[in-house]
Amino acid sequence: MSTGVRSLVLGPEGSLYAGGSFTTAGDVVANHVAQWDGRRWHPLSTGMSGSDYSGVYSLVVGPDGFLYAGGEFITAGGTAANRIARWDGASWHSLGSGMDGPVSALVFGPNGHLYAGGNFSNAGGVEVNHVARWDGASWHPLGSGMNGWVASMVFGPDASLYVGGSFGNAGGIAVGHVARWDGISWHPLGCRYRWQCLGSVHGSRRPALCRRLFHHRRRNGGQSYCLLGWHVVVPSGYWRVWLCECPGSRH
């Protein structure tokens, strides 16, 4: 390749597909995506284009046997796609109206739906906030999404979607850059803060006594709370005393 490769996937026919920032593969003009048949490289139509950097970040083969590509491109094979597209072996197709920002991760779920993550806010005109689901006809949000870039996704044996990236919140819950989607709501992996206050803090100048807890979800499905410290919360800030740590964590 002329430059970097970001994603590789094997097709059902045994070919290797590559996506990245390259514009040539072997001696063939490929424009960010190419197929290796075991002997030589082949372009997939005219490849991707339409932006200053039209790279392909993620490739996945669906249960339909087609290749799906996500990245920072605007067109795929001359077709308006907006950062995500499907290759049927002969031509590229859009998935709705696509995304308004780069797609960096793709994965198919056990339900046969495609899940996409990246640095986008909208998918198909729907507000999704960095992660979305394609059911074959339209895009759907996963709760209220994330507050930062989604870089990686995988489905677990529990059929939950696990997501990692530069976000701190998922569905409005503090998660610390990794979270689990159970099909209905987002959950943290490990510990997260929980506040309990005696008296009102907001809208008042009076100090309030609060305790800061860590929510700990155990592998066996149980959960517990670890008291991290008592705090006196005042308009200008708070002081704290560290009392203990959440099991298995360092703070």
mmCIF file of N, CA and C in Angstrom, residues 99 111 113-116 120-145 181 186:
data_model
loop_
_atom_site.group_PDB
_atom_site.id
_atom_site.type_symbol
_atom_site.label_atom_id
_atom_site.label_comp_id
_atom_site.label_asym_id
_atom_site.label_seq_id
_atom_site.Cartn_x
_atom_site.Cartn_y
_atom_site.Cartn_z
ATOM 1 N N MET A 99 -23.606 9.610 8.275
ATOM 2 C CA MET A 99 -23.267 10.309 9.507
ATOM 3 C C MET A 99 -22.727 11.709 9.230
ATOM 4 N N ASN A 111 -28.544 -9.828 16.642
ATOM 5 C CA ASN A 111 -29.835 -9.565 16.009
ATOM 6 C C ASN A 111 -29.710 -9.262 14.521
ATOM 7 N N HIS A 113 -28.271 -6.679 13.256
ATOM 8 C CA HIS A 113 -28.197 -5.236 13.028
ATOM 9 C C HIS A 113 -26.750 -4.764 13.095
ATOM 10 N N LEU A 114 -26.468 -3.683 12.372
ATOM 11 C CA LEU A 114 -25.139 -3.092 12.346
ATOM 12 C C LEU A 114 -25.044 -1.968 13.372
ATOM 13 N N TYR A 115 -23.992 -1.991 14.165
ATOM 14 C CA TYR A 115 -23.744 -0.951 15.159
ATOM 15 C C TYR A 115 -22.500 -0.168 14.738
ATOM 16 N N ALA A 116 -22.602 1.148 14.806
ATOM 17 C CA ALA A 116 -21.512 2.034 14.385
ATOM 18 C C ALA A 116 -21.152 2.993 15.493
ATOM 19 N N PHE A 120 -19.419 11.202 15.536
ATOM 20 C CA PHE A 120 -20.578 11.819 14.900
ATOM 21 C C PHE A 120 -21.666 12.112 15.932
ATOM 22 N N SER A 121 -22.523 13.059 15.590
ATOM 23 C CA SER A 121 -23.656 13.403 16.452
ATOM 24 C C SER A 121 -24.975 12.895 15.892
ATOM 25 N N ASN A 122 -25.053 12.834 14.552
ATOM 26 C CA ASN A 122 -26.287 12.423 13.890
ATOM 27 C C ASN A 122 -26.038 11.280 12.920
ATOM 28 N N ALA A 123 -27.021 10.380 12.834
ATOM 29 C CA ALA A 123 -26.990 9.282 11.870
ATOM 30 C C ALA A 123 -28.345 9.243 11.180
ATOM 31 N N GLY A 124 -28.346 9.418 9.878
ATOM 32 C CA GLY A 124 -29.600 9.434 9.145
ATOM 33 C C GLY A 124 -30.542 10.533 9.572
ATOM 34 N N GLY A 125 -29.975 11.648 10.059
ATOM 35 C CA GLY A 125 -30.784 12.764 10.521
ATOM 36 C C GLY A 125 -31.299 12.612 11.933
ATOM 37 N N VAL A 126 -30.917 11.522 12.620
ATOM 38 C CA VAL A 126 -31.347 11.265 13.997
ATOM 39 C C VAL A 126 -30.201 11.577 14.954
ATOM 40 N N GLU A 127 -30.485 12.266 16.056
ATOM 41 C CA GLU A 127 -29.455 12.532 17.053
ATOM 42 C C GLU A 127 -29.111 11.242 17.784
ATOM 43 N N VAL A 128 -27.848 10.850 17.721
ATOM 44 C CA VAL A 128 -27.427 9.576 18.306
ATOM 45 C C VAL A 128 -26.231 9.701 19.247
ATOM 46 N N ASN A 129 -25.400 10.728 19.047
ATOM 47 C CA ASN A 129 -24.252 11.002 19.926
ATOM 48 C C ASN A 129 -23.238 9.858 19.977
ATOM 49 N N HIS A 130 -22.557 9.673 18.858
ATOM 50 C CA HIS A 130 -21.351 8.842 18.759
ATOM 51 C C HIS A 130 -21.581 7.344 18.612
ATOM 52 N N VAL A 131 -22.814 6.864 18.752
ATOM 53 C CA VAL A 131 -23.064 5.430 18.574
ATOM 54 C C VAL A 131 -24.491 5.248 18.067
ATOM 55 N N ALA A 132 -24.663 4.306 17.104
ATOM 56 C CA ALA A 132 -25.976 4.136 16.488
ATOM 57 C C ALA A 132 -26.162 2.717 15.979
ATOM 58 N N ARG A 133 -27.432 2.363 15.741
ATOM 59 C CA ARG A 133 -27.793 1.036 15.246
ATOM 60 C C ARG A 133 -28.548 1.164 13.922
ATOM 61 N N TRP A 134 -28.130 0.344 12.941
ATOM 62 C CA TRP A 134 -28.775 0.296 11.631
ATOM 63 C C TRP A 134 -29.546 -1.020 11.520
ATOM 64 N N ASP A 135 -30.869 -0.929 11.309
ATOM 65 C CA ASP A 135 -31.697 -2.134 11.271
ATOM 66 C C ASP A 135 -31.943 -2.637 9.847
ATOM 67 N N GLY A 136 -31.240 -2.063 8.888
ATOM 68 C CA GLY A 136 -31.401 -2.444 7.495
ATOM 69 C C GLY A 136 -32.198 -1.431 6.710
ATOM 70 N N ALA A 137 -32.872 -0.527 7.460
ATOM 71 C CA ALA A 137 -33.682 0.491 6.787
ATOM 72 C C ALA A 137 -33.460 1.879 7.369
ATOM 73 N N SER A 138 -33.164 1.983 8.660
ATOM 74 C CA SER A 138 -33.005 3.290 9.295
ATOM 75 C C SER A 138 -32.069 3.201 10.495
ATOM 76 N N TRP A 139 -31.607 4.386 10.923
ATOM 77 C CA TRP A 139 -30.697 4.497 12.065
ATOM 78 C C TRP A 139 -31.471 4.764 13.357
ATOM 79 N N HIS A 140 -30.939 4.225 14.471
ATOM 80 C CA HIS A 140 -31.574 4.395 15.773
ATOM 81 C C HIS A 140 -30.516 4.726 16.831
ATOM 82 N N PRO A 141 -30.859 5.552 17.818
ATOM 83 C CA PRO A 141 -29.926 5.851 18.901
ATOM 84 C C PRO A 141 -29.865 4.713 19.916
ATOM 85 N N LEU A 142 -28.817 4.678 20.700
ATOM 86 C CA LEU A 142 -28.694 3.757 21.827
ATOM 87 C C LEU A 142 -28.775 4.609 23.086
ATOM 88 N N GLY A 143 -29.967 4.744 23.620
ATOM 89 C CA GLY A 143 -30.175 5.671 24.717
ATOM 90 C C GLY A 143 -29.844 7.076 24.251
ATOM 91 N N SER A 144 -29.176 7.831 25.111
ATOM 92 C CA SER A 144 -28.749 9.182 24.731
ATOM 93 C C SER A 144 -27.306 9.204 24.237
ATOM 94 N N GLY A 145 -26.711 8.016 24.019
ATOM 95 C CA GLY A 145 -25.369 7.939 23.468
ATOM 96 C C GLY A 145 -24.279 8.357 24.427
ATOM 97 N N TRP A 181 -23.856 -1.944 26.803
ATOM 98 C CA TRP A 181 -25.232 -1.693 26.389
ATOM 99 C C TRP A 181 -25.978 -3.019 26.387
ATOM 100 N N TRP A 186 -27.397 1.795 29.307
ATOM 101 C CA TRP A 186 -25.944 1.714 29.461
ATOM 102 C C TRP A 186 -25.580 1.403 30.910
#
